[in-house]
Amino acid sequence: MPITSASARLAGLLLSLAVPLAVLLQAPAAAQPQPEFFDVPYAPGQWNIGRRFDESQLRYCIDKRDPDWEMAGDIADTIAAGLLLEPQRYVVESEMVLEDITKLYGVMLKHCDIHMGFKLIPEGYPAWVILSRPYYETEYVFVTADPEVTSLADLAPGHPIAATVGTMAHIRLVAYQSALPADRRWPTYPMGSNERALATLLDGTADVALVWAPSLWAMQREDPAYADLHVIDPRPLPAITLGVGAIFLSNESFLRAAVDEAIAALVADGTIEAILEKYAFPATARP
Amino acid sequence: MATHYGRVTLFATTAIAAGLFATQLAAQDNPIDAVTPVTDEMLLNPPDGDWLMWRRTYNGWGYSPLDQINKDNVKDLKLAWAWGMSPGGRTQETPLVHDGVMYIQNSSHLIQALDAASGDLIWEYQYTLPDEVDPNGERSKAIYDDKLIIATRDAHLIALDTKTGQLVWDKQVANYKHGFAFSSGPLVANGVIVQGMTSCSNAQPGGCFFTGHDVNTGEELWRVHTIARGDTPEGNSWNGVPLESRHGGSAWITGSYDPEQNLVFAGVGQVYPWNVEIAGLTPPSADPNVTNEALYTNSTLAIDPTTGELKWYHQYLPTDSLDLDYVYERMLIDLPFEGETRKQVVTTGKIGIIESLDRNTGEWLWAKETVPQNVVLSIDEETGAKEINPEVIPVIGQTTFNCPADPGGRAWQATAYSPRTEALYLPTVEFCSNTTVNPLDPGQIYTGGGLQTYSRVPLPDGDGNIGQVRAVKLTDQSDMWMYRQYPPITSSTLPTGGGVVFAGSLDRKFMAFDDETGEMLWSSGKLDNALESFPITYEADGKQYVAIVASWASGLGRLASLTPDVKLPPDNPHTLYVFALPD
């Protein structure tokens, strides 16, 4: 894997981390003791998963179901290069529509030290997971097919909004509406996924959708039917921005520190911003 | 793959069908040779020594008339044999026994037939789950004619030959990639397989369903959706959100059957996600034609198993916001009510309130509280309508306090009814929760949870005894007795004709109580894991046995956080234990 000039500069900084990191990577991952119910991860055959042999690699996972999976792979490759590790990519190919997060335990035990593509939601993770710092920030967006609507304030009361269920933005919208008189509200339809929320704009079920910006980006790249959808100003609600980073099993704190340093350096020198621009991805890399 | 084991004579046959390989070993003196077809008459009146369905009889009592083990001799109970089950995942197993053969389903979906007297393996069949589906067990299964009928975690129904373990048919009911799964098994009613679907979460709008299937082919005959739809009062009970926005209504517990009416009674779980603001059920719509009770969640459905017609329903807890299902076992009991005997269907929801309906009409009759709770302030004595404490309804931006917490004052561990004492025996727990609304979409795919987190805490002013076995006399709804202990009671109760009630607990003990006084008459030594399953009793070679599967299976084991000193093995072993009196 070639090392970029920016990563080459980073290499000196992180070279001292590489040897102890390589030692730590030999340790097999383990769950927290005495976990609580759904926090208890389980991987089929987990008792037979032994220690890894090749400590010169940064094993990372990306998931084809994530809208940014290709770009996340590029970012992970760059992080690995910065750490003087050989990137070892594992692409999750599952067709399951949704998964419980405990499923990641087995995936990570078997295939990767870090898994790309997770939102930095406070209190949003079980104790057996730790997160990196964000490598980009993006937002939830209000989207419509109606050219007359340029902000949420333009949407007349009674016109429905289809929101991807349970996101921070959905919760914020529901809380805002609960403070409004009944005749000023927009009916809010919880949708099981960003894709389902966006589809309501095409079939007329809703007038506005509230979705994760990368999902809109992916849908517009894949399907011309979504090309005319446009993002509107969220006011009177504030923009909801979230960082996106990688997750580790919780015993990988040293690796996390190293990856965090790498991300910080790659953000600072513009490497990650360049990757975002390459994909025209709706996100920013902030120091 | 089916493999058949015998004792003396060996021959092998192979069969390749749909990727299956079968090896069969014939046997002499093997109980499998004496296994008879299970008839409708047997299901209506099971032999005393058999356990032919989840709760043994169509009325859902979970009671056995066997009395060889009784109050006087239960103290002598000893381990007869044990059988290690597949590790991994969870199991909440109910073994079935017919003609001296026991049938079990391992979490890995290895189905096995054992000699119920000796514990020797007779045959086994490995159902292969997709890699994407974690191995977990099912709570129950069914036997009909010469078929063992199994539900799977990837939403298939399969039928195996009871004598050989060979696959007879395999029917996919729904697409597991959309989250559909079975966690409980079927009931065969009037010759039709009735099966409930679960895990209908955000991946698949429109909710779950019951299906009826042909016993000979698995072909689907009918489907009843658990989320009402269409321009009807029931269909308009979702606050105006479209069908694509309605989730939940899991049918995750096997129902009961009334042959007189040809009706199956089964429960439906709650709305998903749990928080009603997030689910779009509140604030209430201003549309006068729209309501928000979210039918048919938290209801009893009365379904004709022959046609799939929904005859009536009763909803116990509309607009539930606390994951407090009313989905559990339905018991068909004829009891006095206001001076006359009424044919009733009795169930107990997670709140721990026992409730009864007239099973002919669906009329609500009575309720009886058990565990301490702060969710229901009052119940209308005529209709059963509940006044919900507004302070416990989770609100975005606040933490609320509710008792019980989400596992329930009773969980999936079934209650049981004894005609000897006319009492209902309930495994219950006392505890509460600090509940907070949370976003739970950390990944694009890895979303989940009900959008609320429950921090489980002890009952304020409680005595520290989290677990109880309660006996309630159903003829007058009076308390008969209560056994209390610190660890949660984690198994179903099993009353018998011998006057004992068996139950297991988180701290690995299997116990027997006097059914009239609650006195503990026997306790096993510590077994290898928590006892979270459905104990049964049966007869083989003229001898009574009591069986229970040890496993940590997520139900009341969730309260392990309240009992950190109750240690369990880290690899969650699953073991079938069988007890009997010494010869």
CSV table of C-alpha atoms in Angstrom, one decimal, chain B residues 104-318:
chain,number,residue,atom,x,y,z
B,104,ILE,CA,-35.6,-31.5,22.3
B,105,GLN,CA,-34.4,-28.6,20.2
B,106,ASN,CA,-30.9,-27.3,20.9
B,107,SER,CA,-30.1,-23.6,20.3
B,108,SER,CA,-28.0,-24.7,17.3
B,109,HIS,CA,-31.2,-26.2,15.8
B,110,LEU,CA,-29.9,-29.7,16.4
B,111,ILE,CA,-33.1,-31.6,17.0
B,112,GLN,CA,-32.7,-34.8,19.1
B,113,ALA,CA,-34.8,-37.7,20.2
B,114,LEU,CA,-33.7,-39.3,23.5
B,115,ASP,CA,-34.8,-42.3,25.4
B,116,ALA,CA,-36.8,-40.6,28.1
B,117,ALA,CA,-35.9,-43.2,30.7
B,118,SER,CA,-32.2,-43.5,30.1
B,119,GLY,CA,-31.2,-40.3,28.3
B,120,ASP,CA,-29.7,-42.2,25.4
B,121,LEU,CA,-29.7,-40.6,22.0
B,122,ILE,CA,-32.0,-42.2,19.5
B,123,TRP,CA,-31.7,-39.9,16.5
B,124,GLU,CA,-30.7,-36.3,15.7
B,125,TYR,CA,-31.3,-33.9,12.9
B,126,GLN,CA,-29.3,-30.8,12.2
B,127,TYR,CA,-31.2,-27.9,10.7
B,128,THR,CA,-28.7,-25.5,9.2
B,129,LEU,CA,-29.3,-21.9,10.0
B,130,PRO,CA,-27.9,-19.2,7.6
B,131,ASP,CA,-24.6,-17.8,8.8
B,132,GLU,CA,-26.4,-14.4,9.3
B,133,VAL,CA,-28.8,-15.9,11.9
B,134,ASP,CA,-27.5,-16.5,15.4
B,135,PRO,CA,-28.4,-19.8,17.0
B,136,ASN,CA,-31.0,-19.6,19.6
B,137,GLY,CA,-33.6,-22.0,20.7
B,138,GLU,CA,-37.4,-22.0,20.4
B,139,ARG,CA,-39.6,-22.2,23.5
B,140,SER,CA,-41.8,-25.0,22.1
B,141,LYS,CA,-42.6,-27.4,19.4
B,142,ALA,CA,-45.5,-29.6,18.4
B,143,ILE,CA,-46.2,-33.3,17.6
B,144,TYR,CA,-49.0,-34.4,15.3
B,145,ASP,CA,-49.5,-37.8,13.7
B,146,ASP,CA,-46.0,-39.0,12.9
B,147,LYS,CA,-44.5,-35.5,12.6
B,148,LEU,CA,-42.4,-33.4,15.0
B,149,ILE,CA,-43.1,-29.8,13.9
B,150,ILE,CA,-40.4,-27.3,14.6
B,151,ALA,CA,-40.2,-23.5,14.1
B,152,THR,CA,-36.8,-22.0,13.3
B,153,ARG,CA,-34.9,-18.8,13.9
B,154,ASP,CA,-34.8,-18.1,10.2
B,155,ALA,CA,-38.7,-18.2,10.0
B,156,HIS,CA,-39.1,-21.7,8.6
B,157,LEU,CA,-41.4,-24.4,9.7
B,158,ILE,CA,-40.1,-27.9,9.3
B,159,ALA,CA,-41.6,-31.3,10.0
B,160,LEU,CA,-39.5,-34.3,11.0
B,161,ASP,CA,-40.5,-38.0,11.1
B,162,THR,CA,-40.9,-38.7,14.8
B,163,LYS,CA,-39.4,-42.2,14.4
B,164,THR,CA,-36.4,-41.4,12.2
B,165,GLY,CA,-35.7,-37.7,12.4
B,166,GLN,CA,-35.9,-37.5,8.6
B,167,LEU,CA,-37.1,-34.2,7.2
B,168,VAL,CA,-40.6,-34.5,5.8
B,169,TRP,CA,-41.1,-30.9,4.7
B,170,ASP,CA,-39.6,-27.5,5.1
B,171,LYS,CA,-41.6,-24.3,4.5
B,172,GLN,CA,-40.2,-20.8,4.6
B,173,VAL,CA,-42.9,-18.6,6.1
B,174,ALA,CA,-41.1,-15.2,5.9
B,175,ASN,CA,-37.8,-13.7,4.9
B,176,TYR,CA,-35.4,-13.7,7.8
B,177,LYS,CA,-33.3,-11.0,6.1
B,178,HIS,CA,-36.1,-8.6,7.0
B,179,GLY,CA,-35.9,-9.5,10.6
B,180,PHE,CA,-38.6,-12.1,10.7
B,181,ALA,CA,-38.0,-15.0,13.1
B,182,PHE,CA,-39.7,-17.6,15.2
B,183,SER,CA,-38.9,-17.8,18.9
B,184,SER,CA,-41.8,-20.0,20.0
B,185,GLY,CA,-43.2,-23.1,18.2
B,186,PRO,CA,-46.5,-24.0,16.8
B,187,LEU,CA,-49.8,-25.4,18.2
B,188,VAL,CA,-51.7,-27.9,16.1
B,189,ALA,CA,-55.4,-27.2,16.5
B,190,ASN,CA,-58.1,-29.1,14.7
B,191,GLY,CA,-55.5,-30.5,12.3
B,192,VAL,CA,-54.0,-27.1,11.4
B,193,ILE,CA,-50.6,-25.8,12.5
B,194,VAL,CA,-51.0,-22.3,14.1
B,195,GLN,CA,-47.8,-20.3,14.3
B,196,GLY,CA,-47.0,-16.8,15.5
B,197,MET,CA,-44.2,-14.6,14.0
B,198,THR,CA,-41.9,-12.4,15.9
B,199,SER,CA,-39.1,-9.8,15.5
B,200,CYS,CA,-41.2,-7.5,13.3
B,201,SER,CA,-39.2,-4.4,14.0
B,202,ASN,CA,-38.0,-1.5,12.0
B,203,ALA,CA,-36.7,-3.8,9.2
B,204,GLN,CA,-40.2,-4.7,8.2
B,205,PRO,CA,-43.2,-2.4,8.7
B,206,GLY,CA,-46.7,-3.7,9.0
B,207,GLY,CA,-46.1,-5.9,12.0
B,208,CYS,CA,-46.2,-9.6,12.7
B,209,PHE,CA,-48.9,-12.2,12.0
B,210,PHE,CA,-50.3,-15.6,12.8
B,211,THR,CA,-50.4,-18.2,10.1
B,212,GLY,CA,-52.2,-21.5,9.6
B,213,HIS,CA,-50.5,-24.3,7.8
B,214,ASP,CA,-51.3,-27.7,6.4
B,215,VAL,CA,-49.8,-30.4,8.6
B,216,ASN,CA,-48.9,-32.6,5.7
B,217,THR,CA,-47.2,-30.1,3.5
B,218,GLY,CA,-46.6,-26.9,5.5
B,219,GLU,CA,-48.5,-25.0,3.0
B,220,GLU,CA,-49.8,-21.7,4.3
B,221,LEU,CA,-53.6,-21.7,4.6
B,222,TRP,CA,-54.3,-18.3,6.1
B,223,ARG,CA,-52.7,-15.3,7.7
B,224,VAL,CA,-53.9,-12.9,10.5
B,225,HIS,CA,-52.0,-9.7,10.8
B,226,THR,CA,-51.3,-8.5,14.4
B,227,ILE,CA,-51.3,-4.9,13.3
B,228,ALA,CA,-54.8,-3.8,12.2
B,229,ARG,CA,-55.0,-2.3,8.8
B,230,GLY,CA,-57.6,-0.8,6.4
B,231,ASP,CA,-60.3,1.9,6.9
B,232,THR,CA,-61.9,0.3,10.0
B,233,PRO,CA,-62.0,1.4,13.6
B,234,GLU,CA,-59.2,-1.0,14.3
B,235,GLY,CA,-57.2,0.0,11.3
B,236,ASN,CA,-57.6,3.6,12.2
B,237,SER,CA,-56.3,3.1,15.7
B,238,TRP,CA,-52.7,4.0,14.9
B,239,ASN,CA,-53.0,7.8,15.2
B,240,GLY,CA,-53.0,8.3,11.4
B,241,VAL,CA,-49.6,6.9,10.7
B,242,PRO,CA,-49.5,4.8,7.5
B,243,LEU,CA,-49.0,1.0,7.6
B,244,GLU,CA,-45.4,1.6,6.5
B,245,SER,CA,-44.8,3.3,9.8
B,246,ARG,CA,-46.4,0.7,12.1
B,247,HIS,CA,-44.0,-1.7,13.7
B,248,GLY,CA,-44.2,-4.4,16.4
B,249,GLY,CA,-47.1,-6.7,17.4
B,250,SER,CA,-44.9,-9.7,17.8
B,251,ALA,CA,-46.7,-13.0,18.3
B,252,TRP,CA,-43.9,-14.6,20.2
B,253,ILE,CA,-45.8,-16.9,22.6
B,254,THR,CA,-47.7,-20.1,21.6
B,255,GLY,CA,-51.5,-19.9,22.2
B,256,SER,CA,-54.2,-22.2,23.6
B,257,TYR,CA,-57.1,-23.9,22.0
B,258,ASP,CA,-60.7,-24.3,22.9
B,259,PRO,CA,-62.0,-27.3,20.9
B,260,GLU,CA,-65.6,-26.6,21.8
B,261,GLN,CA,-65.6,-23.3,19.9
B,262,ASN,CA,-62.7,-24.3,17.6
B,263,LEU,CA,-60.9,-21.1,18.6
B,264,VAL,CA,-57.2,-20.5,19.3
B,265,PHE,CA,-56.5,-17.8,21.9
B,266,ALA,CA,-53.1,-16.1,21.6
B,267,GLY,CA,-51.4,-12.9,22.7
B,268,VAL,CA,-49.8,-10.1,20.7
B,269,GLY,CA,-46.9,-8.0,22.0
B,270,GLN,CA,-46.4,-4.3,22.1
B,271,VAL,CA,-45.7,-1.4,19.7
B,272,TYR,CA,-42.2,-1.0,18.4
B,273,PRO,CA,-40.4,1.2,19.2
B,274,TRP,CA,-41.6,1.3,22.7
B,275,ASN,CA,-41.7,5.0,23.1
B,276,VAL,CA,-45.1,6.2,21.8
B,277,GLU,CA,-43.9,9.6,20.8
B,278,ILE,CA,-41.3,8.1,18.6
B,279,ALA,CA,-43.8,5.5,17.3
B,280,GLY,CA,-46.0,8.4,16.2
B,281,LEU,CA,-48.9,7.5,18.6
B,282,THR,CA,-48.7,10.7,20.6
B,283,PRO,CA,-49.6,13.5,20.6
B,284,PRO,CA,-53.1,12.2,19.6
B,285,SER,CA,-54.3,13.2,16.2
B,286,ALA,CA,-57.0,15.9,15.9
B,287,ASP,CA,-58.8,13.7,13.3
B,288,PRO,CA,-62.0,12.5,14.9
B,289,ASN,CA,-61.9,9.3,12.9
B,290,VAL,CA,-58.5,8.4,14.3
B,291,THR,CA,-57.5,6.9,17.6
B,292,ASN,CA,-54.2,5.8,19.0
B,293,GLU,CA,-54.6,2.6,21.0
B,294,ALA,CA,-52.6,0.7,18.3
B,295,LEU,CA,-54.6,-2.4,17.7
B,296,TYR,CA,-54.0,-5.4,18.1
B,297,THR,CA,-51.0,-4.8,20.3
B,298,ASN,CA,-51.2,-6.1,23.8
B,299,SER,CA,-54.4,-8.1,23.0
B,300,THR,CA,-55.9,-11.5,23.1
B,301,LEU,CA,-56.9,-12.6,19.6
B,302,ALA,CA,-59.5,-15.4,19.2
B,303,ILE,CA,-58.8,-17.0,15.9
B,304,ASP,CA,-60.6,-19.9,14.1
B,305,PRO,CA,-57.7,-22.2,13.2
B,306,THR,CA,-59.6,-23.7,10.3
B,307,THR,CA,-60.4,-20.5,8.4
B,308,GLY,CA,-58.1,-17.9,10.1
B,309,GLU,CA,-61.1,-15.7,10.9
B,310,LEU,CA,-60.5,-13.3,13.7
B,311,LYS,CA,-63.6,-13.8,15.8
B,312,TRP,CA,-62.9,-11.2,18.5
B,313,TYR,CA,-60.1,-9.5,20.3
B,314,HIS,CA,-59.6,-7.7,23.6
B,315,GLN,CA,-56.8,-5.2,24.2
B,316,TYR,CA,-55.5,-5.0,27.8
B,317,LEU,CA,-53.0,-2.1,27.5
B,318,PRO,CA,-53.5,0.4,24.7
